[in-house]
Short mmCIF file of C-alpha atoms and ligand atoms in Angstrom, two decimals:
data_model
loop_
_atom_site.label_atom_id
_atom_site.label_comp_id
_atom_site.label_asym_id
_atom_site.label_seq_id
_atom_site.Cartn_x
_atom_site.Cartn_y
_atom_site.Cartn_z
CA MET A 1 0.02 -0.21 -0.17
CA SER A 2 1.22 3.44 -0.88
CA THR A 3 2.23 5.68 1.86
CA VAL A 4 2.89 8.66 -0.07
CA PRO A 5 0.57 11.53 1.06
CA ASP A 6 -1.20 13.38 -1.96
CA ILE A 7 -0.73 17.10 -2.14
CA ASN A 8 -4.00 19.51 -3.06
CA LEU A 9 -3.79 21.08 -5.99
CA ASN A 10 -5.50 25.05 -6.71
CA ASP A 11 -7.55 23.15 -9.55
CA GLY A 12 -8.89 20.68 -7.57
CA ASN A 13 -6.67 18.01 -7.97
CA ALA A 14 -4.56 15.97 -6.13
CA ILE A 15 -0.96 15.10 -7.06
CA PRO A 16 0.93 12.28 -5.28
CA GLN A 17 3.91 14.35 -3.21
CA LEU A 18 6.59 11.64 -4.03
CA GLY A 19 6.89 10.95 -7.65
CA PHE A 20 10.00 9.55 -10.17
CA GLY A 21 11.99 11.81 -12.03
CA VAL A 22 13.23 10.68 -15.72
CA PHE A 23 15.76 13.51 -16.98
CA GLN A 24 18.88 12.47 -18.42
CA ILE A 25 17.82 8.74 -18.48
CA ASP A 26 18.48 7.25 -21.69
CA PRO A 27 15.28 6.40 -23.87
CA ASP A 28 16.54 2.65 -23.87
CA GLU A 29 17.00 2.59 -20.16
CA THR A 30 13.47 4.53 -19.35
CA ALA A 31 10.71 2.19 -19.77
CA GLU A 32 12.89 -0.57 -17.04
CA ALA A 33 13.76 2.36 -14.47
CA VAL A 34 9.75 3.14 -14.98
CA ILE A 35 8.89 -0.58 -14.22
CA GLU A 36 11.09 -0.24 -11.27
CA ALA A 37 10.21 2.59 -9.97
CA LEU A 38 6.49 1.50 -10.05
CA LYS A 39 7.14 -1.81 -8.44
CA VAL A 40 8.39 0.17 -5.64
CA GLY A 41 5.27 1.95 -5.29
CA TYR A 42 5.78 4.92 -6.99
CA ARG A 43 2.52 6.33 -8.79
CA HIS A 44 3.83 9.76 -10.43
CA ILE A 45 6.12 10.41 -13.26
CA ASP A 46 7.91 13.40 -14.01
CA THR A 47 9.29 13.44 -17.93
CA ALA A 48 8.84 16.11 -20.71
CA GLU A 49 8.85 16.61 -24.60
CA MET A 50 12.93 17.76 -24.05
CA TYR A 51 13.73 14.81 -22.06
CA GLY A 52 13.08 12.57 -25.01
CA ASN A 53 12.19 9.52 -23.38
CA GLU A 54 7.94 10.44 -23.31
CA ARG A 55 7.28 7.09 -25.87
CA GLU A 56 9.49 4.84 -23.03
CA VAL A 57 7.17 6.09 -20.16
CA GLY A 58 4.39 5.53 -21.98
CA GLU A 59 6.04 2.22 -22.31
CA GLY A 60 7.05 1.24 -18.80
CA ILE A 61 3.48 2.33 -17.49
CA ARG A 62 1.52 0.21 -19.86
CA ALA A 63 4.23 -2.64 -18.85
CA SER A 64 3.70 -2.27 -15.16
CA GLY A 65 -0.17 -3.98 -16.03
CA LEU A 66 -1.15 -0.50 -14.21
CA ASP A 67 -4.68 1.27 -14.90
CA ARG A 68 -3.78 4.64 -16.58
CA ALA A 69 -5.64 6.42 -13.79
CA ASP A 70 -3.40 4.84 -10.92
CA VAL A 71 -0.20 6.80 -12.38
CA PHE A 72 0.13 10.43 -11.94
CA ILE A 73 1.87 11.94 -15.46
CA THR A 74 3.44 14.95 -15.74
CA SER A 75 5.05 16.55 -18.82
CA LYS A 76 6.25 19.48 -20.07
CA LEU A 77 6.40 22.01 -23.72
CA ASN A 78 9.27 21.99 -25.23
CA ASN A 79 11.11 25.16 -25.75
CA SER A 80 10.82 25.15 -29.63
CA TYR A 81 7.43 25.10 -29.26
CA HIS A 82 6.08 28.65 -27.83
CA ASP A 83 4.13 29.80 -30.25
CA PRO A 84 0.56 28.60 -30.05
CA ASP A 85 0.10 26.76 -33.29
CA ASP A 86 3.75 25.17 -32.42
CA ALA A 87 2.55 24.57 -28.96
CA ARG A 88 -1.01 22.73 -30.21
CA ARG A 89 0.93 20.12 -32.16
CA ALA A 90 3.64 19.64 -29.71
CA PHE A 91 1.41 18.75 -27.33
CA ASP A 92 -0.89 16.26 -29.40
CA GLU A 93 2.54 14.84 -30.27
CA THR A 94 3.63 14.12 -26.27
CA LEU A 95 -0.25 12.93 -26.10
CA SER A 96 1.08 10.74 -28.94
CA ASP A 97 4.01 9.32 -27.72
CA LEU A 98 3.07 8.53 -24.40
CA GLY A 99 0.44 6.40 -26.00
CA TYR A 100 -3.03 8.48 -24.27
CA ASP A 101 -5.70 10.44 -24.26
CA TYR A 102 -4.76 13.16 -21.44
CA VAL A 103 -1.68 14.11 -18.78
CA ASP A 104 -2.18 15.15 -15.62
CA LEU A 105 -0.05 18.02 -15.89
CA PHE A 106 1.45 20.16 -18.30
CA LEU A 107 4.01 22.54 -17.75
CA ILE A 108 5.53 24.94 -19.59
CA HIS A 109 9.44 24.30 -19.25
CA TRP A 110 11.19 27.36 -19.33
CA PRO A 111 10.03 31.02 -18.79
CA LEU A 112 12.30 31.99 -21.87
CA PRO A 113 12.12 36.06 -21.61
CA THR A 114 14.51 36.31 -23.77
CA LEU A 115 12.89 34.67 -26.29
CA TYR A 116 9.53 35.15 -28.35
CA ASP A 117 9.15 38.96 -27.81
CA GLY A 118 9.42 37.85 -24.03
CA ASP A 119 5.59 36.53 -25.01
CA PHE A 120 4.45 33.94 -22.34
CA VAL A 121 1.61 35.13 -21.99
CA SER A 122 -0.18 33.73 -25.39
CA THR A 123 1.85 30.11 -24.51
CA TRP A 124 -0.72 30.43 -21.61
CA GLN A 125 -3.05 30.96 -23.21
CA THR A 126 -2.30 28.20 -25.21
CA MET A 127 -2.54 25.97 -22.12
CA GLU A 128 -5.46 26.72 -21.01
CA GLU A 129 -7.06 25.80 -23.84
CA PHE A 130 -5.43 21.93 -23.43
CA LYS A 131 -6.85 22.31 -19.56
CA ALA A 132 -10.23 23.26 -21.00
CA ASP A 133 -10.52 20.51 -23.74
CA GLY A 134 -9.59 18.24 -20.80
CA ARG A 135 -6.46 16.59 -22.45
CA ALA A 136 -4.56 18.15 -19.47
CA ARG A 137 -6.08 17.61 -16.10
CA SER A 138 -3.89 20.25 -14.53
CA ILE A 139 -1.68 22.72 -16.08
CA GLY A 140 1.57 24.72 -14.41
CA VAL A 141 4.87 26.12 -15.11
CA SER A 142 8.33 25.50 -14.66
CA ASN A 143 11.17 27.38 -13.84
CA PHE A 144 9.28 30.89 -13.58
CA GLN A 145 10.01 33.47 -11.25
CA VAL A 146 7.98 35.82 -9.53
CA ASP A 147 7.74 38.72 -11.95
CA HIS A 148 6.30 36.09 -14.70
CA LEU A 149 4.22 34.32 -12.42
CA GLU A 150 3.06 38.21 -11.58
CA ARG A 151 2.48 38.93 -15.24
CA LEU A 152 0.35 35.83 -15.61
CA ALA A 153 -1.76 36.81 -12.81
CA ALA A 154 -2.48 40.20 -14.51
CA GLU A 155 -3.10 39.28 -17.99
CA THR A 156 -4.71 36.01 -17.50
CA GLU A 157 -7.68 33.72 -15.87
CA THR A 158 -5.54 30.68 -15.11
CA VAL A 159 -3.33 30.19 -11.78
CA PRO A 160 -1.26 27.65 -12.55
CA ALA A 161 -1.53 24.93 -10.11
CA VAL A 162 2.54 24.19 -9.68
CA ASN A 163 5.92 26.13 -10.34
CA GLN A 164 8.49 23.56 -10.67
CA ILE A 165 11.77 25.00 -9.63
CA GLU A 166 15.16 24.02 -8.62
CA VAL A 167 15.31 23.18 -4.79
CA HIS A 168 17.73 21.76 -2.58
CA PRO A 169 19.28 22.42 0.47
CA TYR A 170 22.11 24.95 -1.50
CA PHE A 171 19.47 26.49 -3.26
CA THR A 172 16.18 27.01 -0.92
CA ASN A 173 14.64 29.32 -3.60
CA GLU A 174 12.43 31.11 -0.72
CA ALA A 175 11.14 34.08 -2.73
CA VAL A 176 9.92 31.90 -5.40
CA ARG A 177 8.48 29.04 -2.88
CA ALA A 178 7.05 32.03 -0.93
CA TYR A 179 5.16 33.20 -3.57
CA GLY A 180 3.51 30.17 -4.81
CA GLN A 181 2.50 29.63 -1.03
CA GLU A 182 0.62 33.13 -1.18
CA HIS A 183 -1.33 32.47 -4.31
CA GLY A 184 -2.22 28.90 -4.20
CA ILE A 185 0.40 27.42 -6.13
CA ALA A 186 2.45 24.44 -5.43
CA THR A 187 6.28 23.93 -5.25
CA GLU A 188 7.54 21.27 -6.98
CA ALA A 189 11.32 21.10 -6.51
CA TRP A 190 13.41 20.04 -9.43
CA SER A 191 17.49 18.55 -8.78
CA PRO A 192 15.77 17.71 -4.95
CA ILE A 193 19.38 16.02 -4.17
CA ALA A 194 21.30 18.28 -6.27
CA GLN A 195 22.13 15.64 -8.75
CA GLY A 196 23.97 14.05 -5.51
CA GLY A 197 25.85 17.12 -4.48
CA VAL A 198 24.52 17.95 -1.38
CA LEU A 199 24.98 14.32 -0.11
CA GLU A 200 28.36 14.79 1.53
CA ASP A 201 28.06 18.01 3.12
CA SER A 202 28.53 17.16 7.11
CA THR A 203 25.50 18.44 8.34
CA ILE A 204 23.58 15.96 6.50
CA THR A 205 25.58 13.35 6.74
CA ARG A 206 25.97 13.60 10.86
CA ILE A 207 22.04 14.23 10.76
CA ALA A 208 21.68 11.00 8.48
CA ASP A 209 23.86 9.12 11.13
CA ASN A 210 21.58 10.78 13.75
CA VAL A 211 18.48 9.72 12.37
CA GLY A 212 19.90 5.97 11.14
CA LYS A 213 18.99 6.97 7.47
CA THR A 214 20.60 7.70 4.57
CA PRO A 215 21.53 11.44 3.14
CA ALA A 216 19.40 11.42 0.43
CA GLN A 217 17.08 9.89 2.38
CA VAL A 218 17.35 12.85 5.07
CA VAL A 219 17.51 15.05 2.43
CA LEU A 220 14.45 14.18 0.54
CA ARG A 221 12.27 13.85 3.82
CA TRP A 222 13.51 17.69 4.52
CA HIS A 223 11.60 18.61 1.37
CA ILE A 224 8.75 16.34 2.32
CA GLN A 225 8.56 18.23 5.57
CA ARG A 226 8.50 22.04 3.70
CA GLY A 227 5.50 20.61 1.51
CA ASP A 228 7.13 20.40 -1.40
CA ILE A 229 6.79 17.98 -4.71
CA ILE A 230 9.49 16.08 -5.05
CA PHE A 231 10.64 13.15 -7.93
CA PRO A 232 14.04 12.37 -7.39
CA LYS A 233 15.96 10.12 -10.53
CA SER A 234 17.65 7.22 -10.43
CA VAL A 235 18.67 3.94 -12.77
CA THR A 236 19.84 2.23 -9.64
CA PRO A 237 17.24 -0.07 -8.50
CA SER A 238 18.74 0.05 -4.71
CA ARG A 239 18.27 4.13 -4.59
CA ILE A 240 14.81 3.86 -6.47
CA GLN A 241 13.80 1.50 -3.56
CA GLU A 242 16.20 4.10 -0.70
CA ASN A 243 14.25 7.45 -1.94
CA PHE A 244 10.59 5.91 -1.29
CA GLU A 245 11.33 5.13 2.26
CA ILE A 246 11.42 8.39 3.41
CA PHE A 247 7.66 8.16 5.30
CA ASP A 248 8.71 6.33 8.59
CA PHE A 249 10.60 9.06 10.24
CA GLU A 250 10.12 12.57 11.24
CA LEU A 251 13.19 15.19 11.37
CA GLY A 252 13.06 17.81 13.82
CA SER A 253 13.12 21.20 13.80
CA GLY A 254 16.39 21.95 14.63
CA ASP A 255 17.39 19.63 11.96
CA MET A 256 15.08 21.17 9.35
CA GLU A 257 16.07 24.44 10.22
CA GLU A 258 19.98 23.32 10.31
CA ILE A 259 19.60 22.35 6.61
CA SER A 260 17.88 25.23 5.44
CA GLY A 261 20.41 27.08 7.01
CA LEU A 262 22.76 25.64 4.19
CA ASP A 263 21.16 27.48 1.61
CA GLN A 264 23.82 29.21 -0.42
CA GLY A 265 21.29 31.76 -2.00
CA GLU A 266 22.19 32.17 -6.12
CA ASP A 267 25.61 30.82 -5.72
CA GLY A 268 24.36 27.44 -4.58
CA ARG A 269 22.05 27.42 -7.84
CA THR A 270 23.34 24.20 -10.29
CA GLY A 271 21.31 24.72 -13.02
CA PRO A 272 20.66 28.11 -15.77
CA HIS A 273 19.07 30.99 -14.66
CA PRO A 274 15.24 31.14 -15.88
CA ASP A 275 15.66 35.07 -16.57
CA THR A 276 18.63 34.31 -18.93
CA PHE A 277 17.89 30.25 -20.06
CA ASP A 278 17.59 30.51 -24.16
CA LYS A 279 18.28 27.02 -25.19
CA VAL A 280 15.87 26.02 -27.99
CA PRO A 281 16.75 22.39 -29.08
CA SER A 282 17.36 22.50 -32.83
N1 NAP B 1 11.95 21.36 -14.79
C1 NAP B 1 13.09 21.29 -15.40
O1 NAP B 1 13.84 23.10 -15.31
C2 NAP B 1 13.87 20.71 -14.21
C3 NAP B 1 15.16 20.33 -14.46
C4 NAP B 1 16.09 19.23 -13.58
C5 NAP B 1 15.10 18.45 -13.34
N2 NAP B 1 13.97 18.20 -13.64
C6 NAP B 1 13.07 17.12 -12.87
O2 NAP B 1 13.74 17.19 -11.54
C7 NAP B 1 13.84 15.59 -11.67
C8 NAP B 1 14.69 14.89 -10.94
O3 NAP B 1 16.14 16.31 -10.75
P1 NAP B 1 17.70 15.47 -11.36
O4 NAP B 1 17.26 14.34 -12.16
O5 NAP B 1 18.43 16.54 -11.77
O6 NAP B 1 18.47 15.71 -10.20
P2 NAP B 1 17.97 14.57 -8.68
O7 NAP B 1 17.25 13.63 -8.71
O8 NAP B 1 18.69 15.25 -7.82
O9 NAP B 1 19.76 13.23 -8.33
C9 NAP B 1 19.66 12.73 -9.63
C10 NAP B 1 21.17 12.11 -9.45
O10 NAP B 1 21.27 11.07 -7.92
C11 NAP B 1 21.81 10.23 -8.34
N3 NAP B 1 21.20 9.66 -6.58
C12 NAP B 1 19.44 9.10 -6.82
N4 NAP B 1 18.69 9.03 -6.16
C13 NAP B 1 20.45 8.62 -4.94
C14 NAP B 1 20.71 8.13 -3.74
N5 NAP B 1 20.07 7.68 -2.99
N6 NAP B 1 21.61 8.12 -3.36
C15 NAP B 1 22.98 8.56 -4.22
N7 NAP B 1 22.82 9.20 -5.63
C16 NAP B 1 21.65 8.94 -5.90
C17 NAP B 1 21.06 9.83 -9.25
O11 NAP B 1 22.26 8.55 -10.00
P3 NAP B 1 21.81 6.94 -10.79
O12 NAP B 1 20.76 7.58 -11.65
O13 NAP B 1 22.93 6.79 -11.75
O14 NAP B 1 21.30 6.24 -9.35
C18 NAP B 1 21.57 10.79 -10.40
O15 NAP B 1 22.59 10.84 -10.43
C19 NAP B 1 14.88 15.29 -13.22
O16 NAP B 1 14.72 13.78 -13.22
C20 NAP B 1 13.51 15.82 -13.59
O17 NAP B 1 12.15 15.05 -13.79
C21 NAP B 1 13.49 19.31 -14.28
#
C-alpha cells in the first residue's frame, strides 16, 4: 500500500507528493526504470518532451500492468514550441508519444523571457485550452520567477497549479516558494538532492547518522516536511527503493532549520538562471 501523501492543487486535483523523475535517463533505459519505480510503489512520473523519453515512459507504465488512472503523469512543453500553433502540435505529439489521451499535468518548461518577444502569456493561454478540453487535467509552469508569475496573474485567467523550480539545501529558492504559497501555487522541487551534490555535506551526513537514514533520505524528507513535491531520479534499483523509504521517520525542527541554513543563495544554484536561459533544441 502506498504511503505517499497527496498534495491538493488549486484546481481540485491531487498529486502524489513523491514521484519519479526521468531527466537524463537514456530512452533505452527509461521503460525499465519506470517499471522498477512503479514496482517499488511510485505512482507519479515526471517527464518532458525535451527529455526524449516520453514514448518509453508510456511503454513502462503499460508494461507495469497498472491502470492509466493509477499513475500521475507530468510532461512539459519543449522550448522550441512556445508559439501557440506549435504548442498545440507539440502537445498532440506528447500525448501520441506517451500513448495516452490525457496527461495529469502539463507545464511550460521554461519561461524564456528573452525569446518569443518575451511573450509567455500567449503560450500560457494555449495551455489553458489544453485544460479546457480535458487533455491536460492540470496545467502549470516551470522555472517561473516571481515577476513571470505576477505577469500571468495580471494578464490571464488561470493561476498555475504548480511551479516546478530548482530547490535543494544549497539553493532553497525561498522567494519563489513564498510567492507560490501565498497564491495557491504548489512548489515542485527539481534536482531535490542537487544531482547528488549535497549528499556529502557534513551537516547532512551527521543528521543522517543520528536518525539512522541515508543522506539522500534525509534531504528528501526535508523537502517533504517543507511541503514541496519531489521526484528524485535514479536508474539504480537500490536507490529507487531508498528514495521511496522516507515516510517512516521525521526530522525535528532543529534538523530542519540546520538543513535550510545550508542555503547559499544564488551561489548554490546548479542549473541555468530562468531570466537568461534561452536554449532551444534544434
Ligand atoms: N523543470 C526543470 O527544468 C527540471 C530540471 C531538472 C530536473 N527536473 C526534474 O527533476 C527530476 C530530479 O532532478 P535531477 O534528475 O536533476 O536530479 P536529482 O534527482 O537531484 O539527482 C539525480 C542524481 O542523483 C543520483 N541519485 C539518486 N538517488 C540517489 C541516492 N539515494 N544516493 C546517491 N545518489 C543518488 C542519481 O544517480 P543514478 O541515476 O546513477 O542512480 C542521479 O545522478 C528530474 O529527473 C526531472 O524530472 C526538472
